[in-house]
Short mmCIF file of C-alpha atoms and ligand atoms in Angstrom, two decimals:
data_model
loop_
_atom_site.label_atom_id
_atom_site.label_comp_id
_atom_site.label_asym_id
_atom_site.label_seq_id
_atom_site.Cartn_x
_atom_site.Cartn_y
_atom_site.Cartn_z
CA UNK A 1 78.97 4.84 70.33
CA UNK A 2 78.86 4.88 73.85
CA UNK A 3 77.30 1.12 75.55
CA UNK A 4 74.10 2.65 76.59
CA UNK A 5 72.39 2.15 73.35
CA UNK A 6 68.82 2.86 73.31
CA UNK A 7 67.17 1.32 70.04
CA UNK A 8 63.79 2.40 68.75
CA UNK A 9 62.41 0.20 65.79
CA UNK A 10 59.50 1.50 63.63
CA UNK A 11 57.23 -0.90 62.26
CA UNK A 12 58.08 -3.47 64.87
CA UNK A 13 55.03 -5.72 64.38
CA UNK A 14 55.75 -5.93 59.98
CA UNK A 15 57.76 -8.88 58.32
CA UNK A 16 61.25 -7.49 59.29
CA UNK A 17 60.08 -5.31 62.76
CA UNK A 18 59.21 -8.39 64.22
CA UNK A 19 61.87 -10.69 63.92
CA UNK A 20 64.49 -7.76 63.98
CA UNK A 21 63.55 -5.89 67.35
CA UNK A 22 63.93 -9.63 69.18
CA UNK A 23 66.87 -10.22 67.71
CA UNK A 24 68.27 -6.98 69.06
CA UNK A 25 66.63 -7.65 72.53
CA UNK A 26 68.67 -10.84 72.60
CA UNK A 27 71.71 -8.18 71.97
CA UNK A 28 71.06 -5.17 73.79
CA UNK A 29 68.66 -6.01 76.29
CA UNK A 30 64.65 -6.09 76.50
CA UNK A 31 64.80 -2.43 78.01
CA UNK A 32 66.93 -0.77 75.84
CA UNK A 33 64.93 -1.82 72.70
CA UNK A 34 61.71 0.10 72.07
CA UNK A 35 58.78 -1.10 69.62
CA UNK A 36 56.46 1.42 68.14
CA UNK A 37 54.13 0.65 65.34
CA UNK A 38 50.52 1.97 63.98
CA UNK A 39 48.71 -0.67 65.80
CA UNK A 40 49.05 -2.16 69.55
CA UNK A 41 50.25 -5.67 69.69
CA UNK A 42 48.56 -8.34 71.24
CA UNK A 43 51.35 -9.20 73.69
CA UNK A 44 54.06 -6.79 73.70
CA UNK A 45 57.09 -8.54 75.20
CA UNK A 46 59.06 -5.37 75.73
CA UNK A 47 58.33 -1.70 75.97
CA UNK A 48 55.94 -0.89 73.26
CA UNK A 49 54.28 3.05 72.03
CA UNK A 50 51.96 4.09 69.50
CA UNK A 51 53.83 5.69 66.73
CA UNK A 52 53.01 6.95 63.26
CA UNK A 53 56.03 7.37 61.67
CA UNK A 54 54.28 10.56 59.40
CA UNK A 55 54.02 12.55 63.35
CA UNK A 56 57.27 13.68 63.94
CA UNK A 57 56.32 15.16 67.25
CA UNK A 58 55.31 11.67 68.22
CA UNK A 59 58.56 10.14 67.21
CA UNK A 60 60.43 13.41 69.42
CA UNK A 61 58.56 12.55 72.66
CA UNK A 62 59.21 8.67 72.37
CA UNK A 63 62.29 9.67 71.77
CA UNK A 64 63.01 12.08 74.97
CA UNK A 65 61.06 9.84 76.66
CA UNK A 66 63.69 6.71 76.46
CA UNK A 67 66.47 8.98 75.31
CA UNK A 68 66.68 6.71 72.01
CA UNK A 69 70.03 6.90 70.44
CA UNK A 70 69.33 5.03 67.22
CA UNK A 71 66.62 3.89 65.30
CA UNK A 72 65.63 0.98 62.91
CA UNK A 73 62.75 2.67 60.35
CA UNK A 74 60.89 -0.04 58.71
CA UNK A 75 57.66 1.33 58.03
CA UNK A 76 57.09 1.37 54.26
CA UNK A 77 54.43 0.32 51.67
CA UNK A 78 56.14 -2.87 49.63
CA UNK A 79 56.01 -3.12 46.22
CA UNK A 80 52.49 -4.37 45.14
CA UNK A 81 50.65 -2.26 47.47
CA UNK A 82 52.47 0.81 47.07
CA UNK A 83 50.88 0.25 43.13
CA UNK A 84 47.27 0.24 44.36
CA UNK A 85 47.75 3.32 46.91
CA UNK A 86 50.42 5.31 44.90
CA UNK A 87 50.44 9.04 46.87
CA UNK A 88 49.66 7.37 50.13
CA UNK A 89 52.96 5.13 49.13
CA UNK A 90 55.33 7.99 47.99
CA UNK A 91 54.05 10.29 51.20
CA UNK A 92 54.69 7.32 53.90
CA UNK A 93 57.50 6.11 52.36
CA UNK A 94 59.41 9.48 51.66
CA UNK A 95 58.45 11.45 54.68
CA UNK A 96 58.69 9.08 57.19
CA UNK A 97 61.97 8.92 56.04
CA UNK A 98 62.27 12.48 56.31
CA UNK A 99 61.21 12.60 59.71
CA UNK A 100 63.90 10.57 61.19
CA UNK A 101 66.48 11.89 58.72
CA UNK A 102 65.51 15.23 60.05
CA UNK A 103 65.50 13.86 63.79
CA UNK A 104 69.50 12.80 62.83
CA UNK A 105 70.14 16.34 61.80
CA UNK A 106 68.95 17.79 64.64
CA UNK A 107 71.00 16.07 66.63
CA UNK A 108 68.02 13.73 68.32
CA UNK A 109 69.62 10.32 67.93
CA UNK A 110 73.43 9.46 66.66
CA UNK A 111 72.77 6.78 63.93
CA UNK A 112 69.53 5.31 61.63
CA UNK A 113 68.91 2.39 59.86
CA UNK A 114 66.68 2.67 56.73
CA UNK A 115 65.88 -0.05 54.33
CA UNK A 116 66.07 -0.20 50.84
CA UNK A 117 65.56 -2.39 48.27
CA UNK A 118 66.32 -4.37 45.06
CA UNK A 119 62.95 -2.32 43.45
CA UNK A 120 65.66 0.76 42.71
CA UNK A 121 66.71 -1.51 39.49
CA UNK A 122 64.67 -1.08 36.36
CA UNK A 123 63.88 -2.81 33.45
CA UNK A 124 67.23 -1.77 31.67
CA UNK A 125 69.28 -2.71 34.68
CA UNK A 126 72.24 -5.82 34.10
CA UNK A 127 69.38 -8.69 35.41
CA UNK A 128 72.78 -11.08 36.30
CA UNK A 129 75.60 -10.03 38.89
CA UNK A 130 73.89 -6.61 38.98
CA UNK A 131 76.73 -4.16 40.33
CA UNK A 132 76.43 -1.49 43.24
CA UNK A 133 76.29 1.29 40.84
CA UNK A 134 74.13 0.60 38.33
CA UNK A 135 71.62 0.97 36.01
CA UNK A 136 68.79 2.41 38.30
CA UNK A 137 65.40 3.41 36.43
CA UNK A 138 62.57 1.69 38.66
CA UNK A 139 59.24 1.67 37.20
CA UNK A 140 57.05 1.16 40.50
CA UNK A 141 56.10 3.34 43.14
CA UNK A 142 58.12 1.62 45.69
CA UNK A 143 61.16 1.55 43.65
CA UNK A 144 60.76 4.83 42.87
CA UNK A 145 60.39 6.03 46.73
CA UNK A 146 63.19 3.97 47.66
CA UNK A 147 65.80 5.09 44.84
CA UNK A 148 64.62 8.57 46.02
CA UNK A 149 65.52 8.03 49.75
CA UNK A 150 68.73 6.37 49.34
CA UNK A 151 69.91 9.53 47.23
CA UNK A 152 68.37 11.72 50.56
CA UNK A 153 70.20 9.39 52.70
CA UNK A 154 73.58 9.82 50.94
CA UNK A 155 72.89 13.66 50.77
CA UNK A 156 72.12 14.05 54.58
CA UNK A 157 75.40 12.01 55.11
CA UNK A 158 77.37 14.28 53.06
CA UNK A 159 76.23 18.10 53.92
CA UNK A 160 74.30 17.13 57.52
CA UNK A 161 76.99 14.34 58.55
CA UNK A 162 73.80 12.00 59.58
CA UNK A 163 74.76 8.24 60.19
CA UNK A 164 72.49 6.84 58.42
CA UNK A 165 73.09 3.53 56.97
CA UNK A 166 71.36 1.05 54.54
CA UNK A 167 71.23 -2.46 52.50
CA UNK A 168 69.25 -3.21 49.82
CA UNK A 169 66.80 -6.10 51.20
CA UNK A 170 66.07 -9.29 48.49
CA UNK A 171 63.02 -10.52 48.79
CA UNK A 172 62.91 -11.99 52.85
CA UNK A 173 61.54 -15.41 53.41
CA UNK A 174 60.73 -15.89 57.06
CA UNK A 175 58.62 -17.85 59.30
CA UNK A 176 57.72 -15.91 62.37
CA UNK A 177 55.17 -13.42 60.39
CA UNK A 178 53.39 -12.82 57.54
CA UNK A 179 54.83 -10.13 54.49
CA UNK A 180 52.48 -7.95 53.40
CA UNK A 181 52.18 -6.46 49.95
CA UNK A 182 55.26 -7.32 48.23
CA UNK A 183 56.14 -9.10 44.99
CA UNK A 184 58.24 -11.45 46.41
CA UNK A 185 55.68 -12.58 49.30
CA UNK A 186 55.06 -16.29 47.17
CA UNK A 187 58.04 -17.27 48.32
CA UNK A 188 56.43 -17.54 52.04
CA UNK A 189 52.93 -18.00 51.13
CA UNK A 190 54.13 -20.99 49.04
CA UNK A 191 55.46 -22.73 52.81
CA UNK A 192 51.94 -22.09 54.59
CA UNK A 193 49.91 -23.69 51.78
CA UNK A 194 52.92 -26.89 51.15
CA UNK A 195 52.02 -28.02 54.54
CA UNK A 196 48.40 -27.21 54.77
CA UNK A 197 47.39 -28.05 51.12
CA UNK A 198 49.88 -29.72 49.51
CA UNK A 199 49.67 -27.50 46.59
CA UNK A 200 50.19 -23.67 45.69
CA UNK A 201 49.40 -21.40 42.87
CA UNK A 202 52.30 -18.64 42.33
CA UNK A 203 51.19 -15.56 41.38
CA UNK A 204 54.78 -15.10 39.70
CA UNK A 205 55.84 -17.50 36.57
CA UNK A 206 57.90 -20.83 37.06
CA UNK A 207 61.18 -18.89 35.35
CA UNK A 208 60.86 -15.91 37.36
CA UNK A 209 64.50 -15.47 39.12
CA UNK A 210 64.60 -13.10 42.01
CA UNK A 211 67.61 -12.09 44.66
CA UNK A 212 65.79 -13.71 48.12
CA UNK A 213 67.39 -13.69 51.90
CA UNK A 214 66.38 -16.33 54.85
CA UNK A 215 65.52 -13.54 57.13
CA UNK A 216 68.44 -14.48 59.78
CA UNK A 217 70.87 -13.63 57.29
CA UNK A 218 68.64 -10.12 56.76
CA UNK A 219 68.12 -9.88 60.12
CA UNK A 220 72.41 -10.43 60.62
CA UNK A 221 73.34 -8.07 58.42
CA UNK A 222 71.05 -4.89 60.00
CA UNK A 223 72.63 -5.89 63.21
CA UNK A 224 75.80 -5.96 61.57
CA UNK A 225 75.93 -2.96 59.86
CA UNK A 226 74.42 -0.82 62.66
CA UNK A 227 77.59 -1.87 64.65
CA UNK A 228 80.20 -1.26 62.17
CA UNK A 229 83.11 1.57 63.32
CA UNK A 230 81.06 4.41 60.87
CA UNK A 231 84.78 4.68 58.43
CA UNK A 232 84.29 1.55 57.42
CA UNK A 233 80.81 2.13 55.98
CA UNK A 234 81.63 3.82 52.44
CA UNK A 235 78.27 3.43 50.56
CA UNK A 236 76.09 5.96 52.57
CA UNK A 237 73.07 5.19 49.52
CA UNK A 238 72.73 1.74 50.40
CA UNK A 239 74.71 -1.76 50.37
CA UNK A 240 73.41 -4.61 47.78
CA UNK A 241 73.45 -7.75 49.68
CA UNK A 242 72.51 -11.11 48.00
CA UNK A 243 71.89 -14.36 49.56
CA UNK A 244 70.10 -16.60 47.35
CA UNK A 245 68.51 -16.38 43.93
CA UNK A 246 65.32 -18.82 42.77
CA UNK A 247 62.85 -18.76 41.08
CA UNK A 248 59.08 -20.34 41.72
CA UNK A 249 59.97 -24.00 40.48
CA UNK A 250 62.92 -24.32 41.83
CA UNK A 251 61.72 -23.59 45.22
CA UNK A 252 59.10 -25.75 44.47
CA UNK A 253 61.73 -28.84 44.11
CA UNK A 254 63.30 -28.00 46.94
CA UNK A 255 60.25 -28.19 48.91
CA UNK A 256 59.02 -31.47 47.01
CA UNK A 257 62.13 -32.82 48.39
CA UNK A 258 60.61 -32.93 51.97
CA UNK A 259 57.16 -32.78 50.58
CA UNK A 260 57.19 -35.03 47.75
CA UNK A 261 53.33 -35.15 46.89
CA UNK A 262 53.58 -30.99 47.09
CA UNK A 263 52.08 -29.39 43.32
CA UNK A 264 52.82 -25.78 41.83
CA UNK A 265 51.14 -24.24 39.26
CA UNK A 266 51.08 -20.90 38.35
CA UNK A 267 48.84 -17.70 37.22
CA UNK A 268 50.58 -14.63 37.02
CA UNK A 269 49.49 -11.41 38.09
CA UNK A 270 50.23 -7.80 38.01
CA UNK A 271 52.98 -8.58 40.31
CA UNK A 272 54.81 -10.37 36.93
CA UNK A 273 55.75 -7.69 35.51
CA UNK A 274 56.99 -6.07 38.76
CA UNK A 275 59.47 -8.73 39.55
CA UNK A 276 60.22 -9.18 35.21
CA UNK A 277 61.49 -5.44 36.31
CA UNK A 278 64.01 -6.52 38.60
CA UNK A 279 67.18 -8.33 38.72
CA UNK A 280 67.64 -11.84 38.90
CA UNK A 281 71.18 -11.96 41.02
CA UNK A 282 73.03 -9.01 42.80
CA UNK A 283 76.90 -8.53 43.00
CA UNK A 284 77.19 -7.54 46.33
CA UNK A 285 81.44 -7.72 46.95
CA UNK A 286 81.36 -4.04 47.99
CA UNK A 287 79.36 -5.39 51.47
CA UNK A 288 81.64 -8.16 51.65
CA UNK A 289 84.85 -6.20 51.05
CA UNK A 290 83.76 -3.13 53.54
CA UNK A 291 81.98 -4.88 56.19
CA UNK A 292 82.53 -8.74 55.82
CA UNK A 293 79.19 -9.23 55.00
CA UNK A 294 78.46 -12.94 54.28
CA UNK A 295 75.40 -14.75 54.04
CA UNK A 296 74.69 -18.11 55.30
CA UNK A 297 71.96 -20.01 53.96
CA UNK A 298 71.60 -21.72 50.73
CA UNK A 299 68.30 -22.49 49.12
CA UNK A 300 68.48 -25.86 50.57
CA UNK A 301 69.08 -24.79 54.00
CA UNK A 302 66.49 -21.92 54.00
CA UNK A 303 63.66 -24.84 52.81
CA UNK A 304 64.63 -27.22 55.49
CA UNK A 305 64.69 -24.69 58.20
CA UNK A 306 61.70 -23.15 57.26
CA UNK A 307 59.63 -26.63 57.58
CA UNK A 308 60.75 -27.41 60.64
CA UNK A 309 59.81 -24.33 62.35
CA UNK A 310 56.44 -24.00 60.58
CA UNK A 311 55.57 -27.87 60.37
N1 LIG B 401 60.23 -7.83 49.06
C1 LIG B 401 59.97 -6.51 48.56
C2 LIG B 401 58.76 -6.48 47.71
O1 LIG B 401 58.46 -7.49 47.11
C3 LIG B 401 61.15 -6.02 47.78
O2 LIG B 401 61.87 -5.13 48.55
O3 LIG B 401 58.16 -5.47 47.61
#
């Protein structure tokens, strides 16, 4: 791709939007990067337009009007509130995928970024080392909408020759914003109340595994991916990527470590059976092998970085 990248990121105010269009600021330069969500920020530190990402007439004109070559789309309904709004979910989450895979194909921007998740494994899915290709029979919305799109993405990449690449996000745990709706959203919430209460009730059980990601190393591999030379990206579904796997007691511990008079208990929720759905650990050597993906944070590290920055 030619240096004059212009980068527009959808959903720039959510969990990932947030953290990921300053990080690519830093990179590219405050001009060249372009917010757009539903709702107008408070301060927007950059340039900044309305978009829903359902209008693709609105996503067009931003486009023409910053000549955007690529573009990050994050907006989505997560896991647990795609369950209590399920057509709303499937529409925002499939065509506003559409929309910018159609954008691709016409020849609008050169190359997309689209998220997708650990919630296109199922209940029968391998729970430990869980390969690439696997076992994929989701049982929520979300997971449903996502499995869907990463077969669209790997379709447009095949007959339309779109560039459109992907990873399979853990759970993210970061400090900057709030997530909002997901199943694995305890493992944030469970920071805020540490330091404010000293105690927090998970909504998921204390044995409840899940893949997770310290949102640099999430927030690393987008970047990272988005610049790879396109041969070496082979998986045009999406990548797994794993960081680290916990589950509510032992990040608990880790926090008692720096907080030793901090108390879980827990009540599970709907949201149990969600994450009993999912796997506990993903294999993901194919990232590593085609694109060097490596994570950096441990459970440890995550924990202690996270209290400094929110204590
Ligand atoms: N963190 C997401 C969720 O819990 C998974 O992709 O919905």
């Amino acid at each position: 791709m030619s240096d004059t990248r212009r980068i527009l990121v959808i959903g720039c105010l959510g969990q990932v939007g947030s953290e990921l269009t300053d990080a690519l600021r830093e990179n590219y330069g405050t001009e060249n990067v372009i917010g757009s969500d539903v709702r107008q920020p408070e301060n927007a530190e950059g340039p900044f337009e309305i978009i829903d990402v359902l209008d693709i007439d609105r996503i067009r004109e931003v486009v023409d009007k910053y000549t955007v070559t690529e573009i990050y789309n994050l907006a989505a309904l997560l896991s647990a509130n795609a369950e209590k709004n399920i057509e709303f979910a499937w529409k925002l989450n499939m065509d506003g995928l559409f929309n910018t895979l159609n954008l691709a194909r016409e020849g609008k921007i050169k190359r997309l970024f689209w998220p997708s998740s650990i919630a296109v494994f199922g209940p029968t899915t391998p729970k430990d080392n869980t390969p690439q290709d696997s076992i994929a029979d989701p049982n929520t919305v979300y997971g449903i909408s996502k499995l869907a799109g990463e077969r669209w993405c790997e379709y447009y990449f095949n007959k339309f020759n779109v560039d459109v690449r992907s990873i399979r996000y853990p759970g993210l745990i970061g400090y900057k914003t709030l997530p909002g709706g997901g199943t694995t959203d305890y493992a944030v919430d469970i920071f805020h109340q540490a330091l404010k209460q000293k105690k927090y009730t998970s909504f998921l059980g204390e044995n409840s595994t899940l893949p997770m990601m310290y949102m640099p190393d999430a927030i690393r591999a987008t970047i990272q991916i988005m610049n790879e030379p396109a041969e070496n990206i082979k998986v045009r579904s999406s990548y797994n990527i794993a960081g680290i796997s916990f589950s509510p007691s032992e990040i608990a511990g880790a926090i008692k470590k720096h907080i030793p008079e901090f108390e879980i208990s827990y009540a599970p929720d709907f949201r149990q059976a969600i994450a009993d759905s999912w796997p506990k650990k993903i294999d993901d050597s194919r990232a590593r092998h085609d694109w060097n993906w490596s994570h950096e944070y441990d459970l440890e590290g995550m924990v202690k970085n996270m209290l400094e920055n929110l204590g």
